[in-house]
Short mmCIF file of C-alpha atoms in Angstrom, two decimals:
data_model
loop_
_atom_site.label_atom_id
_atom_site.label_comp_id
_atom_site.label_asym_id
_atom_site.label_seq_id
_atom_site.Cartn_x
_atom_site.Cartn_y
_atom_site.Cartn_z
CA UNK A 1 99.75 106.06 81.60
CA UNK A 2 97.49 107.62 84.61
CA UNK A 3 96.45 105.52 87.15
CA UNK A 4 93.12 105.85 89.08
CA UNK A 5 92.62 109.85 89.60
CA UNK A 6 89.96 110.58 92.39
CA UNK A 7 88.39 114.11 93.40
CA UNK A 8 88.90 115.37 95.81
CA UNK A 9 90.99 114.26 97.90
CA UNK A 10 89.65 115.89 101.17
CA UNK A 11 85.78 117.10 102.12
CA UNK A 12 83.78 118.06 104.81
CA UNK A 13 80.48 117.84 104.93
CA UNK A 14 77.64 118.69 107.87
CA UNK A 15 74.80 115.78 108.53
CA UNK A 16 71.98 115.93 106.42
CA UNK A 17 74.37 117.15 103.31
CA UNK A 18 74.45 115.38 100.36
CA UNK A 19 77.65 114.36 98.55
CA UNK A 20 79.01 113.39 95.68
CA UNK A 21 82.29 111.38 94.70
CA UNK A 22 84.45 111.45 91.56
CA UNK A 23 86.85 108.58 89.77
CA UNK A 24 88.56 108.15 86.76
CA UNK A 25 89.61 105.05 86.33
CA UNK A 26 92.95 103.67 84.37
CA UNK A 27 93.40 103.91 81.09
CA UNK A 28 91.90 101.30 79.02
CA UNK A 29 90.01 99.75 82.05
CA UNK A 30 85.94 99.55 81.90
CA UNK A 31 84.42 98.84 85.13
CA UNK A 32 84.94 100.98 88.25
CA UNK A 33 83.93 99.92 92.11
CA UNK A 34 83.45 101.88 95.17
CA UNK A 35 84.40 100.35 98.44
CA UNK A 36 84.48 102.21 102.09
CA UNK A 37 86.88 102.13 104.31
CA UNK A 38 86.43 102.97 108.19
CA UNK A 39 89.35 103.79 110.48
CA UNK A 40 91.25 100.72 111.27
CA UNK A 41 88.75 98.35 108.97
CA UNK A 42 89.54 97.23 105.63
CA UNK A 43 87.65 98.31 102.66
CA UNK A 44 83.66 97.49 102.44
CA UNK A 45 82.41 97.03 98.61
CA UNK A 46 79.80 99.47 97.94
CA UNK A 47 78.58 98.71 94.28
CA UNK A 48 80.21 98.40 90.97
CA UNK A 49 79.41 99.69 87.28
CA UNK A 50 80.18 98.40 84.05
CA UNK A 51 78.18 99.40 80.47
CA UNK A 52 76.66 102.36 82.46
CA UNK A 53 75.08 100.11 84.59
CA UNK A 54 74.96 98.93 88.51
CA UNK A 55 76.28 95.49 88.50
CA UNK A 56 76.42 94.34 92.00
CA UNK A 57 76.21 95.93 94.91
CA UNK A 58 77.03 95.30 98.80
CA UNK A 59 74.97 95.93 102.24
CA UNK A 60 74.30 99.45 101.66
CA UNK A 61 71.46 101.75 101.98
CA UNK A 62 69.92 103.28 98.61
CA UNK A 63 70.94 106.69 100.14
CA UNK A 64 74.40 105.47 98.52
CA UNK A 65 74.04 105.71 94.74
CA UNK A 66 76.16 106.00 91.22
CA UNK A 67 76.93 106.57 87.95
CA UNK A 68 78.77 105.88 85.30
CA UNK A 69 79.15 107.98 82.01
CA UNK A 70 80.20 106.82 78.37
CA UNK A 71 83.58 107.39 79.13
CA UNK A 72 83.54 104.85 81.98
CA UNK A 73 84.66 107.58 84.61
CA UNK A 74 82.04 107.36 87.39
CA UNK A 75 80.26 109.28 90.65
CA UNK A 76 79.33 107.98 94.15
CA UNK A 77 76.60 110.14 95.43
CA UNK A 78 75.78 109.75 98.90
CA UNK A 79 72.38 111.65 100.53
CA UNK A 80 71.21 112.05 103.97
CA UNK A 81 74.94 112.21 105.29
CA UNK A 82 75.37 110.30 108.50
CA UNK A 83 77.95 110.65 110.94
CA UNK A 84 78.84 107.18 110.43
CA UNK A 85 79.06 107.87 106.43
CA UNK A 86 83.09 109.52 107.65
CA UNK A 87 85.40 107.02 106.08
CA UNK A 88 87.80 106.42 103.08
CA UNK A 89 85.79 106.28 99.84
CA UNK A 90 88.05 104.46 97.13
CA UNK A 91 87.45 103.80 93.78
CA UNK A 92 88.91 100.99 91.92
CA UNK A 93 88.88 99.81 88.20
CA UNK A 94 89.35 96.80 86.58
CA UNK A 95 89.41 95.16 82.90
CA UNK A 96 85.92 93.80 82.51
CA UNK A 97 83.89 92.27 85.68
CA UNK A 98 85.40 89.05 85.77
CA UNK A 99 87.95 87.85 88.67
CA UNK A 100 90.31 90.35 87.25
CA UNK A 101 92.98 92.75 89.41
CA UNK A 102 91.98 95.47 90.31
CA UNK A 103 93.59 99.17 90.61
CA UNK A 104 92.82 101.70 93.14
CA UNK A 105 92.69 105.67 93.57
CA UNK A 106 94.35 107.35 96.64
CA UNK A 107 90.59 107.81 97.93
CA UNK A 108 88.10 110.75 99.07
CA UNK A 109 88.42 111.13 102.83
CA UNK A 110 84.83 112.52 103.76
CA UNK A 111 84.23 113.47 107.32
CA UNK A 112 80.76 113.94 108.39
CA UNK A 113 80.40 116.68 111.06
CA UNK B 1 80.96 91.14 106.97
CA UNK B 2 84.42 91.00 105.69
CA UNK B 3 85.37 87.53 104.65
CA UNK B 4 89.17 87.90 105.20
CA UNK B 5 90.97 87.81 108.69
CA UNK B 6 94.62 88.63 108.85
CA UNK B 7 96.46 87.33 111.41
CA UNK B 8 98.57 88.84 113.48
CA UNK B 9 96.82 92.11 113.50
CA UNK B 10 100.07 93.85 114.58
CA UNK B 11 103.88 93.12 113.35
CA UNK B 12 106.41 94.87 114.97
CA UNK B 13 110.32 93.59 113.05
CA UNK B 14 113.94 94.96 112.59
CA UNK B 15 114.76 95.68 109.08
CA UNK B 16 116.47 92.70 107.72
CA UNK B 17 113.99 90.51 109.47
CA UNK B 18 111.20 88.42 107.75
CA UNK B 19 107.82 89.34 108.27
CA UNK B 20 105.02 86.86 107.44
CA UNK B 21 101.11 87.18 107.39
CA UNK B 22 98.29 84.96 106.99
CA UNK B 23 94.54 85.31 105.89
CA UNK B 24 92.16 83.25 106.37
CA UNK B 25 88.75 83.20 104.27
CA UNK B 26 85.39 81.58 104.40
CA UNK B 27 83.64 80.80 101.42
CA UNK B 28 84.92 80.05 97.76
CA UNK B 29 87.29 81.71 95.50
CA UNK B 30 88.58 82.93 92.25
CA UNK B 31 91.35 84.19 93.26
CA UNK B 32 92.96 85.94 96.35
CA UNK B 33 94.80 89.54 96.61
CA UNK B 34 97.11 91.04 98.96
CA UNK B 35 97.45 94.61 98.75
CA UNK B 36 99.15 97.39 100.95
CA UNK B 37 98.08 100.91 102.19
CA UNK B 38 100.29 103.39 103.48
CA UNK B 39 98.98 105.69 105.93
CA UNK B 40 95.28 105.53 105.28
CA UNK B 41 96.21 106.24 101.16
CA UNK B 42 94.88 104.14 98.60
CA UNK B 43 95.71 100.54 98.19
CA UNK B 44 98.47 99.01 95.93
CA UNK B 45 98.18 95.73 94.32
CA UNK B 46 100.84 93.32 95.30
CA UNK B 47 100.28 89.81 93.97
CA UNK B 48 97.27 87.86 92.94
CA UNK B 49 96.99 84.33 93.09
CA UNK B 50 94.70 82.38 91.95
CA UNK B 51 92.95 79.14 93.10
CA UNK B 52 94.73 76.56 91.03
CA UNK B 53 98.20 78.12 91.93
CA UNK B 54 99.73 76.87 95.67
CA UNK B 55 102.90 79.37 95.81
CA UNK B 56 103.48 83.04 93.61
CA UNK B 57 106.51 85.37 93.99
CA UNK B 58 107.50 88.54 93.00
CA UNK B 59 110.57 90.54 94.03
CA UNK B 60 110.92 89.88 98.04
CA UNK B 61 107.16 88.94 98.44
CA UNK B 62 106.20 85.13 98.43
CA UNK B 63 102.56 84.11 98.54
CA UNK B 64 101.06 81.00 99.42
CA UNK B 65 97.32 79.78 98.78
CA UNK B 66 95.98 76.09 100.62
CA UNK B 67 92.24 76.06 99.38
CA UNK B 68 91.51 73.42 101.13
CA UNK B 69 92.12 74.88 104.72
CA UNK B 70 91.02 78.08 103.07
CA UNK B 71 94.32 80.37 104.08
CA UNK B 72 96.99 82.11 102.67
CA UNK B 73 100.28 83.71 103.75
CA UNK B 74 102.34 86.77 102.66
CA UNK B 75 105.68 86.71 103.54
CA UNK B 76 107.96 89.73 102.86
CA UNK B 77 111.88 88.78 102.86
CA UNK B 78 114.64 91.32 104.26
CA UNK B 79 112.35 94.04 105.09
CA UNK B 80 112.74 97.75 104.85
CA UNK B 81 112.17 100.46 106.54
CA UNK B 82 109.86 101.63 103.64
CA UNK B 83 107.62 98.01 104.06
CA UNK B 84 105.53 99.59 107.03
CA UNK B 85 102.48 99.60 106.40
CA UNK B 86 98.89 97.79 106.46
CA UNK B 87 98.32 95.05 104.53
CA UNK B 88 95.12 93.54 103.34
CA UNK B 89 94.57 90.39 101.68
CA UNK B 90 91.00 90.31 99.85
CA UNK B 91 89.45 87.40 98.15
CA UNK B 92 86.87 87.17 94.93
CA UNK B 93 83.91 85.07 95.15
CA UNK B 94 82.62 82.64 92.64
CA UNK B 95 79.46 85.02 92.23
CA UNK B 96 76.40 84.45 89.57
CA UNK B 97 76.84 86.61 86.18
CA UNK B 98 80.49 86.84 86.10
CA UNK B 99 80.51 89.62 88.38
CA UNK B 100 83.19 89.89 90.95
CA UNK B 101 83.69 92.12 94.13
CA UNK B 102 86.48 91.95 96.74
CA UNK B 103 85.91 91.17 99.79
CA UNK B 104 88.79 92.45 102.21
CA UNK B 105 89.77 91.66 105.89
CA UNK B 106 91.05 94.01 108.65
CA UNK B 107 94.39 93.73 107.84
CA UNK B 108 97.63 93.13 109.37
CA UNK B 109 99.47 96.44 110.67
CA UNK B 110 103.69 96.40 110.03
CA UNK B 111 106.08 98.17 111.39
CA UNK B 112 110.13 97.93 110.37
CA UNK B 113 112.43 99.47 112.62
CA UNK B 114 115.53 100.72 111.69
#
């Protein structure tokens, strides 16, 4: 049974670039959520999908943005790149959007040069 | 802002030793996570506990949850060598629509010596 798969696993990227993110989540699981992670922070929620749609979302700029296709695997798209944008990126998915666990990928590290 | 502190933010045991941890949170919750992250890798789910439960276990981790002074503890029996690592606990808020997002702390850096 595969776990949360994320591509890639490393990227660099110059300011200015745009980016974007992959996740699968785990098998038989519906909803997927970004968070970023800074050096030495824990994780920040970014936004979450479910049905194809953005559910919630946390304090971050519309230059962040997402998808999710049919088969519930999803992107994290990220314009304008800002040094500050160099961090973690994981994706986790869960059963539904309720107060459920939830499962995480090894991450994206994205450094912004 | 992150709603979870972890306190200490460094541990630094002996394997064999107990190590404990404790989070503190601000607002209201479904339940509450603790996770762990080797070297900067993604996160693996420990235990979840949820508001109505005061003590969990599983294996050598025991978790406690006291809503009303809005804390919890991890405590990790006769560590290893392969415990170190960071470890997060991150909490689910009673949000409007059903939809729930964790909100993590800093986390609490271990090391096990040999």
């Amino acid at each position: 049974d595969a776990g949360v798969t994320q591509s890639p696993t490393h990227l660099i990227k110059t300011r200015g670039q745009q980016v974007t993110l992959r996740c699968s989540p785990k098998s038989g699981h519906d909803t997927v959520s970004w968070y970023q992670q800074a050096l030495g922070q824990g994780p920040q929620f970014i936004f979450q999908y479910y049905e194809e749609e953005e559910r919630q979302r946390g304090n971050f700029p519309d230059r962040f943005s997402g998808h999710q296709f049919p088969n519930y695997s999803s992107e994290l798209n990220v314009n304008a790149l800002l040094l500050g944008d160099s961090a973690l990126y994981l994706c986790a998915s869960s059963l539904g959007t309720g107060p459920h666990e939830q499962y995480f990928g090894p991450g994206t590290r994205l450094t912004v040069t | 802002s992150q709603q979870g502190e972890e306190d200490p933010q460094a541990l630094s045991i002996q394997e064999g030793e107990n190590a404990t941890m404790n989070c503190s949170y601000k607002t209201s919750i479904n339940n509450l996570q603790w996770y762990r992250q080797n070297s900067g890798r993604g996160l693996v789910h420990l235990i979840l506990i949820r508001s109505n439960e005061r003590e969990k276990h599983s294996g050598r981790l025991r978790v406690t949850l006291d809503t009303s002074k809005k804390s919890s503890s991890l405590l990790i029996t006769a560590s290893r060598a392969a415990d170190t690592a960071s470890y997060f606990c991150a909490t689910d808020g009673l949000f409007s629509g059903g939809y729930n997002k964790l909100i993590f702390g800093a986390g609490t850096r271990l090391a096990v010596h040999p």
